[in-house]
Every structure is written in structure tokens, then in C-alpha cells.
XYZ file of C-alpha atoms in Angstrom:
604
model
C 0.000 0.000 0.000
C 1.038 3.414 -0.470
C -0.279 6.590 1.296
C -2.131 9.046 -0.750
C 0.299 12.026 -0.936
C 3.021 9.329 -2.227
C 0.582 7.993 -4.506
C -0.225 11.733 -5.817
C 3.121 12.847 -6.710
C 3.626 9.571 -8.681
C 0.174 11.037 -10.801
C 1.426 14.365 -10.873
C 4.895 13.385 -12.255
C 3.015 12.437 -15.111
C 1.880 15.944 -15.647
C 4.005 18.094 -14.478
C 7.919 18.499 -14.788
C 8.575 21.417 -11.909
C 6.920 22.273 -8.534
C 6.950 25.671 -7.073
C 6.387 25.861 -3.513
C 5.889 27.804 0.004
C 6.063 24.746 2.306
C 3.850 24.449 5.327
C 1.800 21.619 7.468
C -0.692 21.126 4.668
C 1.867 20.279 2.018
C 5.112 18.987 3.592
C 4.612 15.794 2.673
C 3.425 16.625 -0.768
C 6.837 18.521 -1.435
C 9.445 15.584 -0.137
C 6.711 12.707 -2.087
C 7.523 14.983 -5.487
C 10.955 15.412 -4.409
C 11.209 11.563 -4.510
C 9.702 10.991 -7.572
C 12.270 13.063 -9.552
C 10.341 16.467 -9.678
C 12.703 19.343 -9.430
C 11.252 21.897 -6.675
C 11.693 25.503 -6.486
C 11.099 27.433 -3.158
C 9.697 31.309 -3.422
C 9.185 33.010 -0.308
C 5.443 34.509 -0.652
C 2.524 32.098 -1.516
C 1.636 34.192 -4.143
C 4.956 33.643 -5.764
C 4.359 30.318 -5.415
C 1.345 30.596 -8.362
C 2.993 33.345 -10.198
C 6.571 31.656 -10.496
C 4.351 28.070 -12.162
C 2.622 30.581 -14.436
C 5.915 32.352 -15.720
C 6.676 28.523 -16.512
C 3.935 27.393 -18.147
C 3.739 30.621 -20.590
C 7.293 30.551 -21.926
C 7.795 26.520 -21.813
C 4.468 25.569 -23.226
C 4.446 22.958 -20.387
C 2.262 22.620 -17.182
C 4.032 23.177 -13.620
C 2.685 22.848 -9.844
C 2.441 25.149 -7.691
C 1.708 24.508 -3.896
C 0.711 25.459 -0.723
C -0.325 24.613 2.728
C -3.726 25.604 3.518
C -5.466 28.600 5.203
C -3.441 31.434 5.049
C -1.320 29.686 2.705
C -4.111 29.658 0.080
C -5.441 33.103 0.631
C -2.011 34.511 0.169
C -1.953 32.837 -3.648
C -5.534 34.129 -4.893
C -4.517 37.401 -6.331
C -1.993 35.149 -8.252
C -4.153 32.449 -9.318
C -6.978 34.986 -10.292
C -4.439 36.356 -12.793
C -3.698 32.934 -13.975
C -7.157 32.122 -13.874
C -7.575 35.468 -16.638
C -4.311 34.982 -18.538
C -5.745 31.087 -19.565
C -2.728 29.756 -17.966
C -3.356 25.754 -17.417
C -1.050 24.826 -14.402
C -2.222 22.814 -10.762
C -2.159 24.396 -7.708
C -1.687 21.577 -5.002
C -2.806 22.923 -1.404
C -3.661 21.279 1.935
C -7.509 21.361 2.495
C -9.272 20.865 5.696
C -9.685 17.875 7.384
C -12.260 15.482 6.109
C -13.912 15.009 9.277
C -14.352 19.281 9.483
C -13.269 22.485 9.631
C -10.947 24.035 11.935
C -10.864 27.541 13.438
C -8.069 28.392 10.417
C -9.723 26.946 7.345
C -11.725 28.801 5.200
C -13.987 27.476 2.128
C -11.015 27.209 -0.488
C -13.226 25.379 -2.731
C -15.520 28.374 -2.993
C -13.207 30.928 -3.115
C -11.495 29.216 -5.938
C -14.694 28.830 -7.456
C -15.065 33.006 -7.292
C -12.280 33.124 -9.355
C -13.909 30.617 -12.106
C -10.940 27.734 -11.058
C -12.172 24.373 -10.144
C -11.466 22.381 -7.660
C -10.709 18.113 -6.553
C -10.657 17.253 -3.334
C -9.323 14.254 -3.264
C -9.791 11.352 -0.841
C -7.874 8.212 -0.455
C -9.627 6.434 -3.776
C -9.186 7.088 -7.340
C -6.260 9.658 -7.052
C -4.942 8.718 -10.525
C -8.282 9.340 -11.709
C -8.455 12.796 -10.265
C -5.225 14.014 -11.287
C -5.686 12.869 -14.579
C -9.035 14.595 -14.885
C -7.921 17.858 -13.242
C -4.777 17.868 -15.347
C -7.346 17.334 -18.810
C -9.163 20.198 -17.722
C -6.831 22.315 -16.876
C -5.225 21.931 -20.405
C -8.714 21.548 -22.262
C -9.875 24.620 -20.643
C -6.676 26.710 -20.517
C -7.360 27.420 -16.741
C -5.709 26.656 -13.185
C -7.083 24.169 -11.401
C -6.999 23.005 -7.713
C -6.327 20.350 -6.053
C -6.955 19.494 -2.011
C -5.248 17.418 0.075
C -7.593 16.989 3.275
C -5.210 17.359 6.103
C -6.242 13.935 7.949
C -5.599 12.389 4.769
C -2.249 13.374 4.069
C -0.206 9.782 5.323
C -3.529 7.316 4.956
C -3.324 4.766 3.001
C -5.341 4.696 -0.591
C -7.576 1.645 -0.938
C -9.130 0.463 -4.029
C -13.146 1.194 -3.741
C -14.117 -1.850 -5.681
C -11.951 -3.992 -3.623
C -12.953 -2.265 -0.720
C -16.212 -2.572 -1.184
C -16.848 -6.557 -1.716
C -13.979 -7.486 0.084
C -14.762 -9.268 3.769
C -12.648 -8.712 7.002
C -12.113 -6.069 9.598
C -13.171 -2.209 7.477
C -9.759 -0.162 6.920
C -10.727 3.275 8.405
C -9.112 6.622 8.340
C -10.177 9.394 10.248
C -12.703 7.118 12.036
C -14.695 7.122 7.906
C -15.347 3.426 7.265
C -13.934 2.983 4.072
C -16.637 -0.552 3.578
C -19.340 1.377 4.017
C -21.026 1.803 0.582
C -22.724 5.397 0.976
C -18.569 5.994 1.878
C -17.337 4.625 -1.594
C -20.114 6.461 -3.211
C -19.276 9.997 -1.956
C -15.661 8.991 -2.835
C -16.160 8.160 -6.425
C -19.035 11.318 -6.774
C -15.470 13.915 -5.547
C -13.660 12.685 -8.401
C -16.087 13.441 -10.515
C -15.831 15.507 -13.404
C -18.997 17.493 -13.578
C -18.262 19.690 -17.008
C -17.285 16.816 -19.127
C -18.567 13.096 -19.058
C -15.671 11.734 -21.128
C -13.091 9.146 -20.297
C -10.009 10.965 -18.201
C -7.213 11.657 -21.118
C -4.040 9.700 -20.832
C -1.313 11.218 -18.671
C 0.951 13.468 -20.741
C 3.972 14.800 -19.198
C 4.501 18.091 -21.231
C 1.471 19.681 -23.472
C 1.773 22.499 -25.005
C -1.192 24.840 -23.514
C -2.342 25.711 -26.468
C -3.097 22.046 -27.558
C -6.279 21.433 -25.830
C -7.610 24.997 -26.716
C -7.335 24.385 -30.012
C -8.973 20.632 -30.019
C -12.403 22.264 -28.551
C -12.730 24.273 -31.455
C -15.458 23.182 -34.262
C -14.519 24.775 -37.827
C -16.320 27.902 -39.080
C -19.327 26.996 -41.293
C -18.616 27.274 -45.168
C -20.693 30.118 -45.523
C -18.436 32.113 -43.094
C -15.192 31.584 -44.731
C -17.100 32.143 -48.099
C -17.577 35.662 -46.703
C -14.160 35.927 -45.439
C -12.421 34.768 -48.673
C -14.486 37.195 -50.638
C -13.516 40.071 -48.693
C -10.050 38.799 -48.305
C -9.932 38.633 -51.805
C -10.815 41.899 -52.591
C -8.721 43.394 -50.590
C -6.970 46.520 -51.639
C -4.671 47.141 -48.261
C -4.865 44.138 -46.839
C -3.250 43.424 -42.900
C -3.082 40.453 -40.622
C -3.351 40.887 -36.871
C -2.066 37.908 -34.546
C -2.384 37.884 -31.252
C -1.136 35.411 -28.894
C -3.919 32.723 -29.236
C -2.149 32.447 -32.652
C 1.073 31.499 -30.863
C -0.742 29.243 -28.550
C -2.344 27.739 -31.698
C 1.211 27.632 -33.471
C 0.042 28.893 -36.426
C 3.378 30.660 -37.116
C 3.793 29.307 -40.585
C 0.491 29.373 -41.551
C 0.311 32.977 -40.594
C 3.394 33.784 -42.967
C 2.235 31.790 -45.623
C -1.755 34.056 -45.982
C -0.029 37.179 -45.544
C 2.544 36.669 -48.214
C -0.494 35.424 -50.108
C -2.394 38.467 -49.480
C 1.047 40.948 -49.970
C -0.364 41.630 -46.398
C 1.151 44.381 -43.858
C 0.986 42.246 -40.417
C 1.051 43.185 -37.166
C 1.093 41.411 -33.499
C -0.665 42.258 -29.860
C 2.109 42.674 -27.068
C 2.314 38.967 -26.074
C 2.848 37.867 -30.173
C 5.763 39.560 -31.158
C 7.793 37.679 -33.372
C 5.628 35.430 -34.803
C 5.817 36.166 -38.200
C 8.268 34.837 -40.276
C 9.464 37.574 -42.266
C 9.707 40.861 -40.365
C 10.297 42.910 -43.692
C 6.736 44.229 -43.251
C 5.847 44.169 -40.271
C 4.285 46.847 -38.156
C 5.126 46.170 -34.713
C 3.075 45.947 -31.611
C -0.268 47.444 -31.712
C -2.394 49.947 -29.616
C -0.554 51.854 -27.290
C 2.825 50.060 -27.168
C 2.753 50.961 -30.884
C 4.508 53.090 -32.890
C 2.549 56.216 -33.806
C 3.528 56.374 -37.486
C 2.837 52.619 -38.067
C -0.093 52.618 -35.909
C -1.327 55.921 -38.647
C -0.433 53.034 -41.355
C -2.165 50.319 -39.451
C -5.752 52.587 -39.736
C -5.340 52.543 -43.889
C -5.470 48.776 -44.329
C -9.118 48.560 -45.675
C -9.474 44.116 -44.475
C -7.589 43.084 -41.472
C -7.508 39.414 -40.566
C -6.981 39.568 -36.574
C -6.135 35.943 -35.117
C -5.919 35.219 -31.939
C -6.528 38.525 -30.802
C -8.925 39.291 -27.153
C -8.968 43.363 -29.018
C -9.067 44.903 -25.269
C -9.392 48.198 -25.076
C -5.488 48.807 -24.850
C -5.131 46.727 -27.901
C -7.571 48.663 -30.019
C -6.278 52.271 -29.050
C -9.981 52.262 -26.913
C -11.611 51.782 -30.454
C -9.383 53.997 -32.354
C -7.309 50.773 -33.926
C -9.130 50.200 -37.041
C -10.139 53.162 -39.750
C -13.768 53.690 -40.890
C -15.408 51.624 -43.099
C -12.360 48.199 -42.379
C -13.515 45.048 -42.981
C -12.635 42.911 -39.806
C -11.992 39.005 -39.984
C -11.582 38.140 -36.748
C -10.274 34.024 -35.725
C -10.893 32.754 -32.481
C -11.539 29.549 -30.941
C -14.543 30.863 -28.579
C -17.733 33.035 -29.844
C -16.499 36.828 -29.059
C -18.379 39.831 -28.878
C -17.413 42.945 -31.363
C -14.976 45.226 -29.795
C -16.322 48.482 -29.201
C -14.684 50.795 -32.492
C -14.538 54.705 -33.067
C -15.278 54.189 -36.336
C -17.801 51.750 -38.495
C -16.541 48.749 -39.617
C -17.768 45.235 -40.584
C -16.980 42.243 -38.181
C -17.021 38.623 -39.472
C -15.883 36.199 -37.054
C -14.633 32.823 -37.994
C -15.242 30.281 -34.881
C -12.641 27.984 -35.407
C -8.874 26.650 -34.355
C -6.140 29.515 -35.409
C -4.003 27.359 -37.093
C -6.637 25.350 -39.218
C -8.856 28.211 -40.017
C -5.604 30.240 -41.781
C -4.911 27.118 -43.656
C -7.958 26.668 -44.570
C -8.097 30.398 -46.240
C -4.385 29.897 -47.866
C -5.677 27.199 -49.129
C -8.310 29.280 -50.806
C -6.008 31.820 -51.804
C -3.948 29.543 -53.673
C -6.480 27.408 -55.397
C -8.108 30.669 -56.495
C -4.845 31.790 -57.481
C -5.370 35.192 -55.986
C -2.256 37.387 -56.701
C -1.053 39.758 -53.567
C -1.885 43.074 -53.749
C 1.102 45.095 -53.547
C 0.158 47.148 -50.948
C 2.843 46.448 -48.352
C 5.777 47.056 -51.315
C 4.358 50.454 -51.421
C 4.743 51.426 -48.101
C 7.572 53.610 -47.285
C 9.309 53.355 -44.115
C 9.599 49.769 -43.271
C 13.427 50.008 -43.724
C 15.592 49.456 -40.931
C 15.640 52.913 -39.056
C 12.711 54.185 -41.238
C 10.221 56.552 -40.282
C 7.497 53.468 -38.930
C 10.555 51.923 -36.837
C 12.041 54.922 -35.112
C 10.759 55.662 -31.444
C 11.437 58.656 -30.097
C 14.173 57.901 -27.534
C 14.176 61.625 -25.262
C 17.514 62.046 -26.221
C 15.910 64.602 -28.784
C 14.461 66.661 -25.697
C 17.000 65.807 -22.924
C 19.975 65.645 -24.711
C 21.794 63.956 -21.579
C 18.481 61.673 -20.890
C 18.079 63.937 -18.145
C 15.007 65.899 -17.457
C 14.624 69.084 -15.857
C 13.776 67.741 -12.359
C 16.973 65.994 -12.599
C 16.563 62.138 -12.762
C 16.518 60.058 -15.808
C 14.235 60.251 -19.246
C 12.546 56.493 -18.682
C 12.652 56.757 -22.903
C 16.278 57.162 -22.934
C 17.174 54.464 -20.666
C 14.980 52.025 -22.166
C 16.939 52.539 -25.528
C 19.976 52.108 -23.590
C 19.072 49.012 -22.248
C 17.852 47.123 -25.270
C 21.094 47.604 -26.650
C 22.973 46.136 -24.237
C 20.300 43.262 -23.805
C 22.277 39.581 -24.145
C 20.908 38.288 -27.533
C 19.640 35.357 -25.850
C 17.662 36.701 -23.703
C 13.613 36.371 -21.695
C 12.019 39.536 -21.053
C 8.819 39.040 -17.640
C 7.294 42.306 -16.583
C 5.217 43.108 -13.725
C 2.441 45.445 -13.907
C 2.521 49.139 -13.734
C 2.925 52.485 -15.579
C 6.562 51.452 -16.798
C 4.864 48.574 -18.978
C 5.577 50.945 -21.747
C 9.627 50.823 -21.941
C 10.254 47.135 -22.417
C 7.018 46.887 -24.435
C 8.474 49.628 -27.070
C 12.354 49.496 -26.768
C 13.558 46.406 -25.795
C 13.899 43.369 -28.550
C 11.879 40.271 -28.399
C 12.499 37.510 -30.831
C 9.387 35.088 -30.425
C 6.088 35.587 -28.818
C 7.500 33.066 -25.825
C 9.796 35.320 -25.044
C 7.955 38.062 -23.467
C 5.725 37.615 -21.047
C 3.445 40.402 -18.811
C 2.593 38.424 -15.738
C -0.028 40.478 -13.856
C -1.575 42.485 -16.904
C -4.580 39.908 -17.297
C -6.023 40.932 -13.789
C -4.798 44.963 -13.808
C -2.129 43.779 -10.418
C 1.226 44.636 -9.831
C 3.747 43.065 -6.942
C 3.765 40.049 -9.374
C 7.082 40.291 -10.798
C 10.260 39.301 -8.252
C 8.679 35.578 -8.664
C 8.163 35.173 -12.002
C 12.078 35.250 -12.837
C 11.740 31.380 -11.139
C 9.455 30.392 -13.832
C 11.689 31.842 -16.502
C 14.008 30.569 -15.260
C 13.216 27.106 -14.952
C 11.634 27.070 -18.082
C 14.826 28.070 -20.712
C 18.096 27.647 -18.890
C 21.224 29.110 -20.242
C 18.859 32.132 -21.011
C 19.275 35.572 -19.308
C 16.156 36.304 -17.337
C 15.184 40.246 -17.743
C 12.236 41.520 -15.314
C 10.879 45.323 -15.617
C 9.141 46.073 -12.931
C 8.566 49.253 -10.664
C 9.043 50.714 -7.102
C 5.489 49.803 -6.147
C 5.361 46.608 -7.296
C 8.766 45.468 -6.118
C 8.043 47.045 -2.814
C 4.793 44.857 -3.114
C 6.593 41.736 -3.852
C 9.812 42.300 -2.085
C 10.227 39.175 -0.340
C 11.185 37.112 -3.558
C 13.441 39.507 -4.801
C 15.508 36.774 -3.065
C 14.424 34.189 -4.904
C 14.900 36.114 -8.239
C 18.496 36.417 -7.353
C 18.881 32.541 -6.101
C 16.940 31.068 -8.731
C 18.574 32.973 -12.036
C 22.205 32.308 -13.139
C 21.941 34.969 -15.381
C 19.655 37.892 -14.359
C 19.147 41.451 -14.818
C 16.341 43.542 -13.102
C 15.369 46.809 -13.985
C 13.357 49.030 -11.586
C 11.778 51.772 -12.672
C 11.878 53.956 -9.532
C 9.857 56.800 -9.778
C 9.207 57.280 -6.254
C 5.434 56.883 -6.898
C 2.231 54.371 -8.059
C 3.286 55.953 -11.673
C -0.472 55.243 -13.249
C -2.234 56.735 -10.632
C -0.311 60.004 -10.842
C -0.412 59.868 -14.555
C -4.596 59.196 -14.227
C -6.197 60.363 -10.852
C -3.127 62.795 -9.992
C -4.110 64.264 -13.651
C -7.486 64.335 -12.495
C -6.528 66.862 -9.722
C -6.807 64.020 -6.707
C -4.015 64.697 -4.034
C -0.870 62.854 -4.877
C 0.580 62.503 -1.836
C -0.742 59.145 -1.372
C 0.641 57.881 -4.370
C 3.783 58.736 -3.803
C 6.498 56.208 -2.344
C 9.588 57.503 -0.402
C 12.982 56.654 -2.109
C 13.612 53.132 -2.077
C 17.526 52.092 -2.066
C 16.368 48.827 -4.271
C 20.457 48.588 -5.388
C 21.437 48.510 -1.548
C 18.550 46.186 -0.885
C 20.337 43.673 -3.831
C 23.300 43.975 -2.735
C 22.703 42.979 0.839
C 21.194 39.661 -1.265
C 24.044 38.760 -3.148
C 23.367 40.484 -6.358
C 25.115 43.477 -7.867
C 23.377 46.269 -6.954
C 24.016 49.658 -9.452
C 22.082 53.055 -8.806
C 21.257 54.688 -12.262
C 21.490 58.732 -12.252
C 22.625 58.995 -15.464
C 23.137 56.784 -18.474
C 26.815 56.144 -17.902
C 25.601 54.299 -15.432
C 23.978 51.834 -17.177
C 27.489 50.960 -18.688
C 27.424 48.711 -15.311
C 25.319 46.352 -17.599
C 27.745 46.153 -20.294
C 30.562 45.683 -18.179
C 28.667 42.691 -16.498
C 27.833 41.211 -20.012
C 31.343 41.300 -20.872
C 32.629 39.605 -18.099
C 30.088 36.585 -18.881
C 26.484 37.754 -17.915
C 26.761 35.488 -14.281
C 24.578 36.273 -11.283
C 22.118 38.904 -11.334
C 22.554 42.850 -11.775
C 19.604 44.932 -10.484
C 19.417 48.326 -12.188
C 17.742 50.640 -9.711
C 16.858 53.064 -12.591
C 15.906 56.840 -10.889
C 13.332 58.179 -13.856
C 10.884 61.236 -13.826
C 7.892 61.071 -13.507
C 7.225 63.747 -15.780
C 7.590 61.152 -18.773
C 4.237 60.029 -19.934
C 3.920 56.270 -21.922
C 1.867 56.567 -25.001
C -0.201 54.187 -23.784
C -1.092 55.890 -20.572
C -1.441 59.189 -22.627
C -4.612 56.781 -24.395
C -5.944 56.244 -20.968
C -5.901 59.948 -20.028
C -7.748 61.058 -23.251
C -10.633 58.063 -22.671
C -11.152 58.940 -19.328
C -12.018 62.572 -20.681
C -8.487 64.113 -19.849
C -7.174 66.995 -22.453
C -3.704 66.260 -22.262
């Protein structure tokens, strides 16, 4: 016999290929059962990071991860975390302890529905079927791109798992746990009904120890009716400025080549949301990021094409320049796996959507194309400034204003130092960001070569204090890569603790902070607005000392020789981390946020 949490890490081993964990009385015995069956464990020092480090993981590596820990506290500490995993479609298991079986204690809470508040399921599981469950949660997790939980009663966590057919025609003295009499067959009924799965009747999937999270997504999809891509072809067809849109549903759907192949068909412009950059194949004519990471000039280009063909693409209000994306009268394809409303445009335009798998449904028009043998339209030859340095690359880099980078109040152009720093970026490199005003700089001046290679943990569910943690994903995910987080003086004050294990976890790290002594898009919104700022502001924070004292190589940035620090730490091999406590104004507005200002009413 085996007890259940040994006989749950042998299930989850079959899933998952790394554990990230807070440990605790609920799941100290889950962590050394994992530990023994080969699963490599990270420790993070905030139950949130626990969630947020698995999620980093699963959104660069394409793979599920665990994430654990103990109950009560534990697993209120890790909802803000798993609510943004929950909204970022991240499939990963959380592993917690649960209350006892035979009732709650003065410390436990009702995980189950508190999960269920944040649309995440939950297993608890019992000392039958185990395989079952995991197998089932791990299905769902990947069919429904969403976290799911799993509870190990704390009673339960050494019994001993039984088979409920054998225990329930077998003779003898009744095994018992927790005084339950494991004979009894109301007992073996509830067990089987917790295993249940109540969304989907089918047979549990086979175990899978690495999925790409995209896979399941795309396997729920039906195909779009003819009729639809009759209507899409046609327009496609007579297109006269044609662009294509991905967004990163297309990367989960790894329609890469497919993607290339219709807009070289079409002679297609193409552009990509934040989290898709670099999915094309040939960059020649491509517009960038769009909405307000976006270059203005391209973004003035992007409002010409007269059919775009968005894949993949949730269109959220930062995406679509809060309706301004698109230019009156567009045609708009739009490709997703789910039925999606309209977003909400300045302008008229005509939506068709195509319900379907990303991948498949682009085929499927190529196809078309070809067999039709539609010849591109030459727009994107046409368009002037595409050329390296051109007017639709160039970003304006505050050098132009403050020729030293340095603004009037005396502390660094954010524009300036973002330039700087994308220079000096290692090629291979894995850009995470927390959330916050700064979003902008990385988003617009730092290099990304593939869609897996920038991710925005936090952005999903509008939180910051996120970041610090996510550097363990990353890590763990592509070793032998540098690990880059942007992240700000709120947030980092926010998630402080695992600065520690960004440093520990990373052999090759670099953190920029963005201190601007404040909550930088509350000033730039509600300060605007003419509320007092003094409660948004945050006393200096020494985040360089604060490194330092943890074994990384703390440099304070007052100017941009500074930041020559980071090439001198590149040179000598790009080992251990370097934390870049960056001192910028505040007087330095992101595009982006300059779109927030003006649809909240704001004449800036």
C-alpha cells in the first residue's frame, strides 16, 4: 500500500515536470513525495509567488508546472496570483492542503468556494481514485486553458489509498481513516461522486507529461461553417490594403507558418498584440506591436489597411487604441476559438468572425487563396518606411528633448534608458514584466524575438507586486537564457520578499526598476485628475542597496553612464544577477497611458 500524498506525486509526475512551492503543514509531505519521484522543486518566499513563479513557466515553456501550498493562510495569500492565472488562460495545478475530512478548523476557510469566485475548479481528493483525479484535473486544466486546484484533506495526508471496488466486496475487519469506514457503501459512493468531473462526461485523457497549452484549446474548437469563410475569402480577396493581426492565441495555436504563408499570399502588412511579437516569419513588413505600445507612425499606417484578418486577438481596449485601432469603413476578420463579442470601435466597420482553431482556419483560407490563385496586392511594397531605421521603426528615444536623458527635475528620461538598455540586452535573452505604468519601456524598446519570449505576468487581472517571482518560472523554463524583469518601485516594494528568490533562482539575471518614487499610473490618471498625490507617492527606495545585501550586484542609475554597469557585467560573462535601480521622472508620460488619459475625458 502506499499513502495518498506518495501515490499523488507519482500522478502528478506524469503531468508536471517542476513544482513551485511555500512549504507548510498542509503540504510537507506533498513537497518531499515529489521530491522523490524526480520532480525538481523551487522554493519562493510569498505564496503568491508560489502561483505566479508556475505561471511564468507554463507561458514561456508551453508545459504545465505545480504550484503549492499549505492551507489557510497559505491559500489566501496565492488568490490574487491564481486569479491572474485564472484570466491569462494559464493551465497549471495548484496543489494545497484542504481541511480535514472530518471538518473544519478555526483556520480553514472554504477554499473550494473561493477558488470557485475566481472561475478555477477544484478536486478534493480522498484516499480512492487519485490517478483518476489528477488525470481529470490535469485534462481540464489543459482543455480549458485554466488553473485548477487540487486538495489534500489534512487527515488524509499519510492514509493509506484503498481500491473502492476492492474495498467494497472485500470481507474482514473495514480499513478506516479518520474514524470514515472505508466498507461502508454510501462511503465509496461519496468517494467516487469527488472525483467526478462534472463539465465533461468523457473518459479521463491519458497522462501526458509536457502539453503544449495551447493544444487542448485548439482541439475544442469546431470549424467555421462554409458560408463564413465564403464571406471571409471574398472580402479577403478583394482586398486593396490588406493586414493580418495575430495575437497570442495564434502562438498558442502555433500557427506561425500558416500565418506567414496568408499574408505573403495576401502581400499583407501584419502586425502582433504585445504577447505575439515575433511570430511572423518575415519581419520585412511588419508593423510592430499594436495599440498603445505601438509606434505612432505605423499605428497611422495600421488605420489605412481597408481588411484586417486579426487571429488570436482578445482586441481589449489597450489593444484597439480604446476603439481607435481600425479606420472607418475596415472590414474585420476576426479568428478565435470561442464566440467573441465585437470590440467596441470609433469608427464603423464590418466584423465577421470565424469560430474555429487559429491554425486550421488560416490554412484553410491559404488554401483558398492559392487554389483561387489570388495574386497579392502590392500594398505592403508600397509602403515607405519599413526600412531598418525608417520613419514606422524609429521611437522617439528623449535624447531629442534631454539631450543627456536627463530631465529638468533631474533624474533620468525612462525613454532614454529604455533605448539604452535594449542595446545592451544579451541576444539570448527572456524579457517578464510586472504590472505598472513602466509597462511601456520594455514593451516599445527592448527586442523580443518570439512571442515566448515576453511575457506580462499580472496584466490579465490589472495587479502589480507580481514580478520578483516570475524570474523562477523563466528561469526554470529556458536555462542558459538571461532572465530580464521590468518592474517598478510599487510593485517590487509589493513583492519584495522574492526579490531573493529572483536572485537565487537565475544564473543569469538582470532587473530593472523603474523607480519613480510613486504608483506611476495613478499620478499619470487620478493625480491628472486633480486628486491629491501625496498618497501615491512612495519615499525613495535604495532597491540597489537592498540587492546587494542579497548577493546580487546592486548599481544606482542617475545617469546613463551608469547603465554601462550592464555592459561591463555582459562582458565579463552575464553570471549572477545585476539589479538596475533606474531613478526616472515622472514627468515622462507612456503613449499608452497618454490613451488612458484622453478616454477617461483628460485633455492632455
Amino acid at each position: 500500500m502506499s499513502s495518498l500524498t506518495r501515490t499523488l506525486a507519482r500522478a502528478l509526475a506524469r503531468h508536471a515536470d517542476h513544482t513551485f512551492g511555500l512549504v507548510g503543514n498542509g503540504n510537507a509531505h506533498l513537497v518531499e513525495s515529489l521530491a522523490a519521484e524526480g520532480v525538481p522543486y523551487t522554493a519562493v518566499r510569498h505564496e503568491a509567488g508560489t502561483v505566479a513563479a508556475a505561471d511564468a513557466y507554463t507561458r514561456v515553456s508551453g508545459r504545465i508546472a505545480i504550484a503549492t501550498t499549505t492551507y489557510g493562510a497559505g491559500f489566501t495569500n496565492a488568490l490574487t496570483a491564481l486569479a491572474e492565472a485564472a484570466r491569462a488562460r494559464t493551465p497549471m495545478l495548484l496543489v494545497v492542503g484542504e481541511a480535514p475530512s472530518t471538518g473544519v478548523r478555526q483556520w480553514d476557510v472554504d477554499q473550494e468556494m473561493l477558488a470557485a469566485a475566481l472561475g478555477v475548479r477544484t478536486h478534493i481528493l480522498s484516499v480512492a481514485n487519485i490517478d483518476r483525479t489528477v488525470d481529470r484535473a490535469a485534462s481540464s486544466a489543459l482543455r480549458l486553458g485554466l488553473p485548477v486546484v487540487l486538495g489534500i484533506p489534512y487527515d488524509l495526508v499519510n492514509a493509506e489509498v484503498v481500491d473502492a471496488q476492492a474495498a467494497g466486496s472485500g470481507s474482514g475487519a473495514a480499513p478506516t481513516t479518520g474514524g470514515i469506514d472505508l466498507n461502508d457503501p454510501a462511503v465509496i459512493a461519496a468517494l467516487s461522486a469527488s472525483v467526478a468531473d462534472t463539465v465533461v462526461a468523457a473518459p479521463a485523457a491519458p497522462a501526458t507529461p509536457a502539453l503544449a497549452p495551447g493544444a487542448a484549446l485548439a482541439a475544442r474548437a469546431a470549424g467555421p461553417a462554409g458560408h463564413q469563410l465564403e464571406a471571409a475569402l471574398d472580402a479577403l480577396v478583394e482586398a486593396e490594403r490588406p493586414l493580418v493581426l495575430a495575437g497570442h492565441g495564434a502562438h498558442l495555436a502555433d500557427a506561425s507558418a500558416e500565418l506567414g504563408r496568408i499574408a505573403e499570399a495576401l502581400g499583407a502588412l501584419t502586425a502582433s498584440t504585445a504577447l505575439a511579437r515575433g511570430i511572423f516569419p518575415d519581419a520585412r513588413f511588419d508593423l510592430g506591436v499594436t495599440g498603445g505600445f505601438g509606434q505612432a507612425e505605423a499605428m497611422a499606417t495600421f488605420a489605412t489597411a481597408d481588411v484586417v484578418l486579426v487571429v488570436g486577438a482578445s482586441l481589449n481596449q489597450f489593444t484597439m487604441r480604446f476603439g481607435e485601432l481600425f479606420g472607418a469603413g475596415a472590414t474585420v476578420i476576426r479568428i478565435d476559438d470561442e464566440q467573441v463579442p465585437a470590440p467596441a470601435t470609433a469608427h464603423p466597420v464590418t466584423h465577421l468572425l470565424l469560430q474555429g482553431d487559429a491554425r486550421a482556419t488560416v490554412a484553410a483560407l491559404a488554401d483558398a487563396l492559392e487554389v483561387a490563385g489570388h495574386a497579392p496586392s502590392g500594398w505592403r511594397e508600397s509602403v515607405a518606411g519599413l526600412e531598418p531605421g525608417g520613419a514606422l521603426r524609429r521611437r522617439p528615444t528623449g535624447l531629442d528633448v534631454h539631450p543627456e536623458g536627463v530631465c529638468p527635475d533631474g533624474r533620468l528620461d525612462p525613454r532614454s534608458v529604455a533605448t539604452r538598455i535594449g542595446e545592451l540586452l544579451p541576444t539570448d535573452h527572456h524579457i517578464t514584466t510586472d504590472g505598472g505604468h513602466f509597462l511601456g519601456w520594455a514593451n516599445m524598446y527592448w527586442p523580443v524575438a518570439s512571442p515566448e519570449r515576453l511575457i506580462m505576468v499580472g496584466t490579465a487581472y490589472q495587479t502589480i507586486g507580481l514580478g520578483f517571482p516570475t524570474v523562477a518560472g523563466v528561469a526554470a523554463a529556458a536555462p542558459g537564457t538571461t532572465t530580464v524583469l521590468s518592474t517598478g518601485d510599487g510593485g517590487g516594494l509589493m513583492a519584495l520578499a522574492d526579490l531573493e528568490t529572483a536572485i537565487r533562482t537565475s544564473p543569469s539575471g538582470i532587473i530593472v526598476v523603474w523607480n519613480d518614487g510613486a504608483y506611476g499610473a495613478e499620478v499619470h490618471l487620478y493625480g491628472v485628475m486633480g486628486l491629491d498625490q501625496e498618497p501615491m507617492l512612495i519615499p525613495e527606495v535604495d532597491f540597489a542597496g537592498i540587492a546587494s545585501a542579497l548577493g546580487a550586484r546592486g548599481v544606482r542609475v542617475d545617469t546613463l553612464a551608469d547603465l554601462d554597469a550592464l555592459a561591463s557585467w555582459g562582458a565579463e560573462g552575464a553570471r549572477g544577477t545585476i539589479l538596475l535601480d533606474c531613478r526616472i521622472s515622472r514627468s515622462v508620460v507612456a503613449d499608452y497611458q497618454r490613451e488612458i488619459q484622453r478616454a477617461n475625458g483628460l485633455d492632455v
